[in-house]
Amino acid sequence: MAEQSRDELLKKLMAEVDPKNIPAHIAIIMDGNGRWAKKKGQPRVFGHHEGARRVKNIVRFCNDIGVKHLSLYAFSIENWLRPSLEVSTLMRLFSTYIIKERDGLDAENVRFEFCGRRESMPPKVMEELDRIVASLKHNTGLVLTVCINYGGRAEIVDAVKSIISKGYKPEDITEELISQNLYCADILPDVDLMIRTSGEMRTSNFHIWRGAYSELYFTPALWPEFDSVEMVKAILAYQNRERRFGMTSEQVQE
Ligand code: IPE
Ligand code: IPE
Ligand code: MG
C-alpha cells in the first residue's frame, strides 16, 4: 500500500481508539524475521537487522499514545539452539542497536530495562545493556523492556530459587511472593495485550506468569512488516474484548 494511504488508514483507525482504554502493558513476540528475509532472497540475519530497525517506530508510537510498558521478546532461552552464526549475530545486534538508539530513547523520555536470565549472557553484551539501563533510569515515559535470554519457565524456576534462598517456608508461598521474585519484579506489571506476528498461534514460553490473563492477538504480518497501522489494529481488537478475569459479563459491566 502506498505511503500516503497507509497514513490515511492510520488516521482513520486512530479515530476509533478509546484513549481511556489503552493497554498499560503490551508484550510483543516479534516473530517472522527469517521468513521475511527468505521472501526477499536474503539470509536470515538480514531479517533480524530489518526487524531491529522496526522497533524504534513502534516504541515511539506506543509512547505517544500512552502505553506504559512495552516488552519485546527478542531472544528466547530456546533460541540458543539456533546456528551459532545466527546467535552471535543476534547478540551483537542487541548491544549495537541499543547503543545506537540510546540518545533517541532518552530524548523521548523512554526508560529501558533488560528482562531475562543474566547468567549465560555474553558478559560484554550484558555490560552494555546494564550501562544503557542505568543511563535511562531517570526517564518517566514508556518503559521499554527487552526480553533476551528469556524463558517464562526459567523465570519461574529462578523465582522459586530466589524464594528458597531467602529462607521462606511452604506456608509463606503466595502468588504475590512469586510475582515479587520474578525478573524486573518492581517494574513490570501483568501483561494486558500480548501480540504475536508471523501467523504462529503460540506464546513460545513468553511471560508465562504475567501473561496468565493477557488478551492474545495474532497477526499474519511478519515482524519487519509490523507498523503503526498493525499496532492500532491490535489495540482496537483489545478494546473490543471483555476482560472478565473469571467473573460473569454482568459483574464486569456493573
Ligand atoms: C523472530 O524471527 C526473531 C527471533 C526469534 C530472534 P525468527 O528468526 O524466528 O523468524 P522466523 O520465525 O524463522 O521467520
Ligand atoms: C519466539 O520465536 C521467540 C522470539 C520471538 C524471540 P521463535 O521463532 O523462537 O518461536 P518458535 O520456535 O516458532 O515457537
Ligand atoms: Mg520464529
PDB file of C-alpha atoms and ligand atoms in Angstrom:
ATOM      1  CA  MET A   1       0.000   0.000   0.000  1.00  0.00           C
ATOM      2  CA  ALA A   2       1.265   3.480  -0.861  1.00  0.00           C
ATOM      3  CA  GLU A   3       2.746   5.555   1.974  1.00  0.00           C
ATOM      4  CA  GLN A   4       0.014   8.202   1.711  1.00  0.00           C
ATOM      5  CA  SER A   5      -2.910   5.799   2.022  1.00  0.00           C
ATOM      6  CA  ARG A   6      -1.177   3.960   4.896  1.00  0.00           C
ATOM      7  CA  ASP A   7      -1.042   7.306   6.742  1.00  0.00           C
ATOM      8  CA  GLU A   8      -4.698   7.944   5.981  1.00  0.00           C
ATOM      9  CA  LEU A   9      -5.612   4.481   7.205  1.00  0.00           C
ATOM     10  CA  LEU A  10      -3.669   5.153  10.414  1.00  0.00           C
ATOM     11  CA  LYS A  11      -5.609   8.369  10.984  1.00  0.00           C
ATOM     12  CA  LYS A  12      -8.912   6.675  10.313  1.00  0.00           C
ATOM     13  CA  LEU A  13      -8.162   3.812  12.720  1.00  0.00           C
ATOM     14  CA  MET A  14      -6.794   6.163  15.377  1.00  0.00           C
ATOM     15  CA  ALA A  15     -10.136   7.980  15.413  1.00  0.00           C
ATOM     16  CA  GLU A  16     -11.721   4.739  16.646  1.00  0.00           C
ATOM     17  CA  VAL A  17      -9.301   4.271  19.562  1.00  0.00           C
ATOM     18  CA  ASP A  18     -10.637   4.903  23.063  1.00  0.00           C
ATOM     19  CA  PRO A  19      -7.851   6.892  24.766  1.00  0.00           C
ATOM     20  CA  LYS A  20      -9.157   5.820  28.198  1.00  0.00           C
ATOM     21  CA  ASN A  21      -8.652   2.134  27.468  1.00  0.00           C
ATOM     22  CA  ILE A  22      -5.063   1.888  26.260  1.00  0.00           C
ATOM     23  CA  PRO A  23      -3.410  -1.366  27.428  1.00  0.00           C
ATOM     24  CA  ALA A  24      -0.875  -0.467  30.121  1.00  0.00           C
ATOM     25  CA  HIS A  25       1.468  -3.338  29.250  1.00  0.00           C
ATOM     26  CA  ILE A  26       1.817  -4.602  25.686  1.00  0.00           C
ATOM     27  CA  ALA A  27       4.104  -7.583  25.088  1.00  0.00           C
ATOM     28  CA  ILE A  28       5.170  -8.479  21.551  1.00  0.00           C
ATOM     29  CA  ILE A  29       6.557 -11.760  20.253  1.00  0.00           C
ATOM     30  CA  MET A  30       8.489 -10.331  17.324  1.00  0.00           C
ATOM     31  CA  ASP A  31       8.402 -13.320  15.001  1.00  0.00           C
ATOM     32  CA  GLY A  32       8.957 -13.810  11.288  1.00  0.00           C
ATOM     33  CA  ASN A  33      12.301 -12.102  10.594  1.00  0.00           C
ATOM     34  CA  GLY A  34      13.702 -15.244   8.982  1.00  0.00           C
ATOM     35  CA  ARG A  35      10.706 -15.768   6.704  1.00  0.00           C
ATOM     36  CA  TRP A  36      10.701 -12.102   5.731  1.00  0.00           C
ATOM     37  CA  ALA A  37      14.359 -12.356   4.691  1.00  0.00           C
ATOM     38  CA  LYS A  38      13.726 -15.575   2.791  1.00  0.00           C
ATOM     39  CA  LYS A  39      10.929 -13.927   0.811  1.00  0.00           C
ATOM     40  CA  LYS A  40      13.473 -11.337  -0.276  1.00  0.00           C
ATOM     41  CA  GLY A  41      16.051 -13.987  -1.158  1.00  0.00           C
ATOM     42  CA  GLN A  42      18.291 -12.838   1.705  1.00  0.00           C
ATOM     43  CA  PRO A  43      19.970 -14.637   4.626  1.00  0.00           C
ATOM     44  CA  ARG A  44      18.037 -14.835   7.927  1.00  0.00           C
ATOM     45  CA  VAL A  45      20.250 -12.271   9.654  1.00  0.00           C
ATOM     46  CA  PHE A  46      19.143  -9.678   7.083  1.00  0.00           C
ATOM     47  CA  GLY A  47      15.667 -10.094   8.540  1.00  0.00           C
ATOM     48  CA  HIS A  48      16.975  -9.572  12.073  1.00  0.00           C
ATOM     49  CA  HIS A  49      18.592  -6.287  11.061  1.00  0.00           C
ATOM     50  CA  GLU A  50      15.391  -5.068   9.439  1.00  0.00           C
ATOM     51  CA  GLY A  51      13.410  -6.295  12.465  1.00  0.00           C
ATOM     52  CA  ALA A  52      15.617  -4.238  14.791  1.00  0.00           C
ATOM     53  CA  ARG A  53      15.083  -1.165  12.624  1.00  0.00           C
ATOM     54  CA  ARG A  54      11.327  -1.523  13.090  1.00  0.00           C
ATOM     55  CA  VAL A  55      11.474  -1.314  16.861  1.00  0.00           C
ATOM     56  CA  LYS A  56      12.033   2.452  17.039  1.00  0.00           C
ATOM     57  CA  ASN A  57       8.789   3.303  15.263  1.00  0.00           C
ATOM     58  CA  ILE A  58       6.708   1.021  17.487  1.00  0.00           C
ATOM     59  CA  VAL A  59       8.337   2.346  20.671  1.00  0.00           C
ATOM     60  CA  ARG A  60       7.638   5.929  19.639  1.00  0.00           C
ATOM     61  CA  PHE A  61       4.072   5.159  18.676  1.00  0.00           C
ATOM     62  CA  CYS A  62       3.334   3.340  21.945  1.00  0.00           C
ATOM     63  CA  ASN A  63       4.911   6.119  23.980  1.00  0.00           C
ATOM     64  CA  ASP A  64       2.852   8.731  22.138  1.00  0.00           C
ATOM     65  CA  ILE A  65      -0.470   7.013  22.763  1.00  0.00           C
ATOM     66  CA  GLY A  66       0.237   6.465  26.459  1.00  0.00           C
ATOM     67  CA  VAL A  67       1.264   2.802  26.718  1.00  0.00           C
ATOM     68  CA  LYS A  68       3.241   2.491  29.982  1.00  0.00           C
ATOM     69  CA  HIS A  69       5.113  -0.752  29.299  1.00  0.00           C
ATOM     70  CA  LEU A  70       6.238  -2.360  26.076  1.00  0.00           C
ATOM     71  CA  SER A  71       8.047  -5.654  26.416  1.00  0.00           C
ATOM     72  CA  LEU A  72       9.661  -7.158  23.378  1.00  0.00           C
ATOM     73  CA  TYR A  73      10.635 -10.810  23.047  1.00  0.00           C
ATOM     74  CA  ALA A  74      13.960 -10.572  21.278  1.00  0.00           C
ATOM     75  CA  PHE A  75      15.684 -13.871  22.167  1.00  0.00           C
ATOM     76  CA  SER A  76      14.252 -16.862  23.971  1.00  0.00           C
ATOM     77  CA  ILE A  77      16.235 -19.288  26.088  1.00  0.00           C
ATOM     78  CA  GLU A  78      15.397 -21.872  23.403  1.00  0.00           C
ATOM     79  CA  ASN A  79      16.905 -19.662  20.680  1.00  0.00           C
ATOM     80  CA  TRP A  80      20.405 -20.774  21.794  1.00  0.00           C
ATOM     81  CA  LEU A  81      19.613 -23.907  19.764  1.00  0.00           C
ATOM     82  CA  ARG A  82      19.907 -21.925  16.516  1.00  0.00           C
ATOM     83  CA  PRO A  83      23.040 -21.982  14.315  1.00  0.00           C
ATOM     84  CA  SER A  84      25.894 -20.298  16.167  1.00  0.00           C
ATOM     85  CA  LEU A  85      26.388 -17.628  13.492  1.00  0.00           C
ATOM     86  CA  GLU A  86      22.769 -16.527  13.842  1.00  0.00           C
ATOM     87  CA  VAL A  87      23.054 -16.486  17.650  1.00  0.00           C
ATOM     88  CA  SER A  88      26.254 -14.439  17.678  1.00  0.00           C
ATOM     89  CA  THR A  89      24.841 -12.002  15.113  1.00  0.00           C
ATOM     90  CA  LEU A  90      21.729 -11.508  17.222  1.00  0.00           C
ATOM     91  CA  MET A  91      23.723 -10.936  20.421  1.00  0.00           C
ATOM     92  CA  ARG A  92      25.906  -8.357  18.707  1.00  0.00           C
ATOM     93  CA  LEU A  93      22.837  -6.721  17.208  1.00  0.00           C
ATOM     94  CA  PHE A  94      21.217  -6.247  20.638  1.00  0.00           C
ATOM     95  CA  SER A  95      24.079  -4.197  22.017  1.00  0.00           C
ATOM     96  CA  THR A  96      24.852  -2.246  18.834  1.00  0.00           C
ATOM     97  CA  TYR A  97      21.177  -1.450  18.296  1.00  0.00           C
ATOM     98  CA  ILE A  98      20.580  -0.193  21.791  1.00  0.00           C
ATOM     99  CA  ILE A  99      23.795   1.858  21.824  1.00  0.00           C
ATOM    100  CA  LYS A 100      22.741   3.472  18.540  1.00  0.00           C
ATOM    101  CA  GLU A 101      19.224   4.220  19.771  1.00  0.00           C
ATOM    102  CA  ARG A 102      20.143   5.333  23.299  1.00  0.00           C
ATOM    103  CA  ASP A 103      20.068   9.096  22.693  1.00  0.00           C
ATOM    104  CA  GLY A 104      16.819   8.906  20.733  1.00  0.00           C
ATOM    105  CA  LEU A 105      15.176   6.950  23.545  1.00  0.00           C
ATOM    106  CA  ASP A 106      16.432   9.478  26.076  1.00  0.00           C
ATOM    107  CA  ALA A 107      15.073  12.384  24.001  1.00  0.00           C
ATOM    108  CA  GLU A 108      11.688  10.652  24.030  1.00  0.00           C
ATOM    109  CA  ASN A 109      11.800  10.129  27.814  1.00  0.00           C
ATOM    110  CA  VAL A 110      11.837   6.323  27.381  1.00  0.00           C
ATOM    111  CA  ARG A 111      13.253   4.096  30.094  1.00  0.00           C
ATOM    112  CA  PHE A 112      14.988   0.843  29.195  1.00  0.00           C
ATOM    113  CA  GLU A 113      15.072  -2.496  31.041  1.00  0.00           C
ATOM    114  CA  PHE A 114      16.513  -5.966  30.473  1.00  0.00           C
ATOM    115  CA  CYS A 115      14.378  -8.970  31.361  1.00  0.00           C
ATOM    116  CA  GLY A 116      15.868 -12.452  31.234  1.00  0.00           C
ATOM    117  CA  ARG A 117      18.418 -14.810  32.746  1.00  0.00           C
ATOM    118  CA  ARG A 118      21.610 -12.824  33.170  1.00  0.00           C
ATOM    119  CA  GLU A 119      23.840 -15.861  33.558  1.00  0.00           C
ATOM    120  CA  SER A 120      24.959 -17.262  30.192  1.00  0.00           C
ATOM    121  CA  MET A 121      24.514 -13.883  28.509  1.00  0.00           C
ATOM    122  CA  PRO A 122      27.766 -12.803  26.826  1.00  0.00           C
ATOM    123  CA  PRO A 123      29.385 -10.583  29.524  1.00  0.00           C
ATOM    124  CA  LYS A 124      30.211  -7.769  27.096  1.00  0.00           C
ATOM    125  CA  VAL A 125      26.621  -7.565  25.830  1.00  0.00           C
ATOM    126  CA  MET A 126      25.287  -7.647  29.400  1.00  0.00           C
ATOM    127  CA  GLU A 127      27.693  -4.873  30.388  1.00  0.00           C
ATOM    128  CA  GLU A 128      26.492  -2.637  27.549  1.00  0.00           C
ATOM    129  CA  LEU A 129      22.837  -3.337  28.303  1.00  0.00           C
ATOM    130  CA  ASP A 130      23.358  -2.577  32.019  1.00  0.00           C
ATOM    131  CA  ARG A 131      25.091   0.666  31.126  1.00  0.00           C
ATOM    132  CA  ILE A 132      22.148   1.810  28.997  1.00  0.00           C
ATOM    133  CA  VAL A 133      19.607   0.695  31.628  1.00  0.00           C
ATOM    134  CA  ALA A 134      21.423   2.827  34.232  1.00  0.00           C
ATOM    135  CA  SER A 135      21.713   5.818  31.921  1.00  0.00           C
ATOM    136  CA  LEU A 136      17.964   5.903  31.130  1.00  0.00           C
ATOM    137  CA  LYS A 137      16.734   5.175  34.678  1.00  0.00           C
ATOM    138  CA  HIS A 138      15.632   8.773  35.238  1.00  0.00           C
ATOM    139  CA  ASN A 139      13.124   8.770  32.361  1.00  0.00           C
ATOM    140  CA  THR A 140       9.423   8.738  33.182  1.00  0.00           C
ATOM    141  CA  GLY A 141       7.759   7.847  29.859  1.00  0.00           C
ATOM    142  CA  LEU A 142       7.263   4.403  28.375  1.00  0.00           C
ATOM    143  CA  VAL A 143       9.328   1.587  29.879  1.00  0.00           C
ATOM    144  CA  LEU A 144      10.839  -0.455  27.058  1.00  0.00           C
ATOM    145  CA  THR A 145      11.725  -3.916  28.370  1.00  0.00           C
ATOM    146  CA  VAL A 146      13.751  -6.103  26.068  1.00  0.00           C
ATOM    147  CA  CYS A 147      13.460  -9.794  26.879  1.00  0.00           C
ATOM    148  CA  ILE A 148      16.699 -11.517  25.950  1.00  0.00           C
ATOM    149  CA  ASN A 149      17.712 -14.992  27.103  1.00  0.00           C
ATOM    150  CA  TYR A 150      14.174 -15.038  28.473  1.00  0.00           C
ATOM    151  CA  GLY A 151      12.032 -18.086  29.136  1.00  0.00           C
ATOM    152  CA  GLY A 152       8.796 -17.977  31.110  1.00  0.00           C
ATOM    153  CA  ARG A 153       9.505 -21.315  32.767  1.00  0.00           C
ATOM    154  CA  ALA A 154      13.109 -20.350  33.526  1.00  0.00           C
ATOM    155  CA  GLU A 155      11.790 -17.155  35.114  1.00  0.00           C
ATOM    156  CA  ILE A 156       9.541 -19.160  37.429  1.00  0.00           C
ATOM    157  CA  VAL A 157      12.383 -21.575  38.250  1.00  0.00           C
ATOM    158  CA  ASP A 158      14.621 -18.608  39.096  1.00  0.00           C
ATOM    159  CA  ALA A 159      11.856 -17.048  41.212  1.00  0.00           C
ATOM    160  CA  VAL A 160      11.496 -20.289  43.190  1.00  0.00           C
ATOM    161  CA  LYS A 161      15.267 -20.457  43.727  1.00  0.00           C
ATOM    162  CA  SER A 162      15.300 -16.880  44.936  1.00  0.00           C
ATOM    163  CA  ILE A 163      12.439 -17.548  47.348  1.00  0.00           C
ATOM    164  CA  ILE A 164      14.156 -20.635  48.786  1.00  0.00           C
ATOM    165  CA  SER A 165      17.466 -18.807  49.145  1.00  0.00           C
ATOM    166  CA  LYS A 166      15.680 -16.151  51.237  1.00  0.00           C
ATOM    167  CA  GLY A 167      14.542 -18.867  53.652  1.00  0.00           C
ATOM    168  CA  TYR A 168      10.779 -18.811  53.058  1.00  0.00           C
ATOM    169  CA  LYS A 169       8.704 -21.772  54.280  1.00  0.00           C
ATOM    170  CA  PRO A 170       5.972 -23.584  52.280  1.00  0.00           C
ATOM    171  CA  GLU A 171       3.227 -21.750  54.196  1.00  0.00           C
ATOM    172  CA  ASP A 172       4.735 -18.392  53.153  1.00  0.00           C
ATOM    173  CA  ILE A 173       4.331 -19.119  49.445  1.00  0.00           C
ATOM    174  CA  THR A 174       1.697 -16.960  47.772  1.00  0.00           C
ATOM    175  CA  GLU A 175       1.112 -15.749  44.236  1.00  0.00           C
ATOM    176  CA  GLU A 176       2.211 -12.331  45.411  1.00  0.00           C
ATOM    177  CA  LEU A 177       5.526 -13.698  46.706  1.00  0.00           C
ATOM    178  CA  ILE A 178       6.186 -15.432  43.385  1.00  0.00           C
ATOM    179  CA  SER A 179       5.352 -12.203  41.500  1.00  0.00           C
ATOM    180  CA  GLN A 180       7.772 -10.334  43.768  1.00  0.00           C
ATOM    181  CA  ASN A 181      10.583 -12.686  42.777  1.00  0.00           C
ATOM    182  CA  LEU A 182      10.183 -12.601  39.001  1.00  0.00           C
ATOM    183  CA  TYR A 183      12.660 -10.733  36.790  1.00  0.00           C
ATOM    184  CA  CYS A 184      12.080  -6.938  36.926  1.00  0.00           C
ATOM    185  CA  ALA A 185       9.617  -7.547  39.758  1.00  0.00           C
ATOM    186  CA  ASP A 186       9.471  -3.926  40.911  1.00  0.00           C
ATOM    187  CA  ILE A 187       8.944  -2.627  37.418  1.00  0.00           C
ATOM    188  CA  LEU A 188       6.919  -4.882  35.178  1.00  0.00           C
ATOM    189  CA  PRO A 189       3.176  -5.460  35.762  1.00  0.00           C
ATOM    190  CA  ASP A 190       0.938  -8.187  34.296  1.00  0.00           C
ATOM    191  CA  VAL A 191       0.584  -8.182  30.521  1.00  0.00           C
ATOM    192  CA  ASP A 192      -2.668  -6.695  29.178  1.00  0.00           C
ATOM    193  CA  LEU A 193      -2.178  -7.380  25.490  1.00  0.00           C
ATOM    194  CA  MET A 194       0.135  -9.992  24.003  1.00  0.00           C
ATOM    195  CA  ILE A 195       0.767  -9.706  20.263  1.00  0.00           C
ATOM    196  CA  ARG A 196       2.457 -12.287  18.052  1.00  0.00           C
ATOM    197  CA  THR A 197       3.415 -11.562  14.487  1.00  0.00           C
ATOM    198  CA  SER A 198       4.015 -14.035  11.631  1.00  0.00           C
ATOM    199  CA  GLY A 199       0.786 -16.040  11.918  1.00  0.00           C
ATOM    200  CA  GLU A 200       2.007 -18.525  14.543  1.00  0.00           C
ATOM    201  CA  MET A 201      -0.545 -19.060  17.284  1.00  0.00           C
ATOM    202  CA  ARG A 202       1.520 -19.891  20.312  1.00  0.00           C
ATOM    203  CA  THR A 203       3.253 -17.961  23.039  1.00  0.00           C
ATOM    204  CA  SER A 204       6.577 -19.855  22.913  1.00  0.00           C
ATOM    205  CA  ASN A 205       7.340 -19.519  26.621  1.00  0.00           C
ATOM    206  CA  PHE A 206       6.838 -15.745  26.797  1.00  0.00           C
ATOM    207  CA  HIS A 207       5.527 -14.135  30.002  1.00  0.00           C
ATOM    208  CA  ILE A 208       4.022 -17.327  31.368  1.00  0.00           C
ATOM    209  CA  TRP A 209       3.229 -15.844  34.778  1.00  0.00           C
ATOM    210  CA  ARG A 210       2.436 -12.230  33.910  1.00  0.00           C
ATOM    211  CA  GLY A 211       0.522 -13.267  30.822  1.00  0.00           C
ATOM    212  CA  ALA A 212      -1.963 -15.505  32.644  1.00  0.00           C
ATOM    213  CA  TYR A 213      -4.841 -13.135  31.828  1.00  0.00           C
ATOM    214  CA  SER A 214      -3.495 -11.221  28.859  1.00  0.00           C
ATOM    215  CA  GLU A 215      -5.580 -10.774  25.754  1.00  0.00           C
ATOM    216  CA  LEU A 216      -3.908 -12.554  22.834  1.00  0.00           C
ATOM    217  CA  TYR A 217      -3.699 -11.063  19.362  1.00  0.00           C
ATOM    218  CA  PHE A 218      -2.214 -12.834  16.360  1.00  0.00           C
ATOM    219  CA  THR A 219      -1.448 -11.234  13.015  1.00  0.00           C
ATOM    220  CA  PRO A 220      -0.071 -12.776   9.826  1.00  0.00           C
ATOM    221  CA  ALA A 221       2.214  -9.721   9.346  1.00  0.00           C
ATOM    222  CA  LEU A 222       5.879 -10.666   9.695  1.00  0.00           C
ATOM    223  CA  TRP A 223       7.737  -8.594  12.296  1.00  0.00           C
ATOM    224  CA  PRO A 224       9.636  -6.453   9.736  1.00  0.00           C
ATOM    225  CA  GLU A 225       6.242  -5.529   8.230  1.00  0.00           C
ATOM    226  CA  PHE A 226       4.615  -4.598  11.543  1.00  0.00           C
ATOM    227  CA  ASP A 227       3.930  -0.854  11.592  1.00  0.00           C
ATOM    228  CA  SER A 228       1.737   1.671  13.444  1.00  0.00           C
ATOM    229  CA  VAL A 229      -1.342   0.592  11.464  1.00  0.00           C
ATOM    230  CA  GLU A 230      -0.838  -3.007  12.595  1.00  0.00           C
ATOM    231  CA  MET A 231      -0.372  -1.776  16.157  1.00  0.00           C
ATOM    232  CA  VAL A 232      -3.617   0.214  16.136  1.00  0.00           C
ATOM    233  CA  LYS A 233      -5.467  -2.807  14.760  1.00  0.00           C
ATOM    234  CA  ALA A 234      -4.191  -4.827  17.708  1.00  0.00           C
ATOM    235  CA  ILE A 235      -5.241  -2.117  20.171  1.00  0.00           C
ATOM    236  CA  LEU A 236      -8.708  -1.877  18.610  1.00  0.00           C
ATOM    237  CA  ALA A 237      -9.088  -5.656  18.870  1.00  0.00           C
ATOM    238  CA  TYR A 238      -8.076  -5.393  22.545  1.00  0.00           C
ATOM    239  CA  GLN A 239     -10.633  -2.645  23.147  1.00  0.00           C
ATOM    240  CA  ASN A 240     -13.360  -4.871  21.748  1.00  0.00           C
ATOM    241  CA  ARG A 241     -12.648  -7.660  24.211  1.00  0.00           C
ATOM    242  CA  GLU A 242     -14.413  -8.063  27.519  1.00  0.00           C
ATOM    243  CA  ARG A 243     -11.881  -8.931  30.204  1.00  0.00           C
ATOM    244  CA  ARG A 244     -13.763 -10.940  32.781  1.00  0.00           C
ATOM    245  CA  PHE A 245     -10.978 -12.372  34.992  1.00  0.00           C
ATOM    246  CA  GLY A 246     -13.211 -15.303  35.898  1.00  0.00           C
ATOM    247  CA  MET A 247     -16.331 -13.253  36.619  1.00  0.00           C
ATOM    248  CA  THR A 248     -19.558 -13.039  34.645  1.00  0.00           C
ATOM    249  CA  SER A 249     -20.234 -10.480  31.974  1.00  0.00           C
ATOM    250  CA  GLU A 250     -22.877  -8.854  34.200  1.00  0.00           C
ATOM    251  CA  GLN A 251     -20.396  -8.475  37.032  1.00  0.00           C
ATOM    252  CA  VAL A 252     -17.723  -6.741  34.990  1.00  0.00           C
ATOM    253  CA  GLN A 253     -20.234  -4.359  33.418  1.00  0.00           C
ATOM    254  CA  GLU A 254     -21.504  -3.134  36.764  1.00  0.00           C
TER     255      GLU A 254
HETATM  256  C1  IPE B   1      11.981 -13.801  15.321  1.00  0.00           C
HETATM  257  O1  IPE B   1      12.114 -14.150  13.984  1.00  0.00           O
HETATM  258  C2  IPE B   1      13.265 -13.295  15.914  1.00  0.00           C
HETATM  259  C3  IPE B   1      13.915 -14.210  16.847  1.00  0.00           C
HETATM  260  C4  IPE B   1      13.453 -15.328  17.292  1.00  0.00           C
HETATM  261  C5  IPE B   1      15.204 -13.775  17.326  1.00  0.00           C
HETATM  262  P1  IPE B   1      12.554 -15.600  13.569  1.00  0.00           P
HETATM  263  O2  IPE B   1      14.040 -15.619  13.406  1.00  0.00           O
HETATM  264  O3  IPE B   1      12.025 -16.623  14.487  1.00  0.00           O
HETATM  265  O4  IPE B   1      11.865 -15.717  12.142  1.00  0.00           O
HETATM  266  P2  IPE B   1      11.140 -16.985  11.526  1.00  0.00           P
HETATM  267  O5  IPE B   1      10.130 -17.443  12.509  1.00  0.00           O
HETATM  268  O6  IPE B   1      12.211 -18.011  11.294  1.00  0.00           O
HETATM  269  O7  IPE B   1      10.548 -16.469  10.261  1.00  0.00           O
HETATM  270  C1  IPE B   2       9.786 -16.813  19.727  1.00  0.00           C
HETATM  271  O1  IPE B   2      10.003 -17.043  18.385  1.00  0.00           O
HETATM  272  C2  IPE B   2      10.956 -16.097  20.320  1.00  0.00           C
HETATM  273  C3  IPE B   2      11.157 -14.733  19.862  1.00  0.00           C
HETATM  274  C4  IPE B   2      10.390 -14.038  19.056  1.00  0.00           C
HETATM  275  C5  IPE B   2      12.321 -14.106  20.404  1.00  0.00           C
HETATM  276  P1  IPE B   2      10.555 -18.432  17.843  1.00  0.00           P
HETATM  277  O2  IPE B   2      10.626 -18.309  16.366  1.00  0.00           O
HETATM  278  O3  IPE B   2      11.816 -18.786  18.540  1.00  0.00           O
HETATM  279  O4  IPE B   2       9.410 -19.438  18.313  1.00  0.00           O
HETATM  280  P2  IPE B   2       9.018 -20.898  17.814  1.00  0.00           P
HETATM  281  O5  IPE B   2      10.265 -21.723  17.857  1.00  0.00           O
HETATM  282  O6  IPE B   2       8.498 -20.765  16.412  1.00  0.00           O
HETATM  283  O7  IPE B   2       7.955 -21.349  18.758  1.00  0.00           O
HETATM  284 MG    MG B   3      10.299 -17.698  14.531  1.00  0.00          MG
END
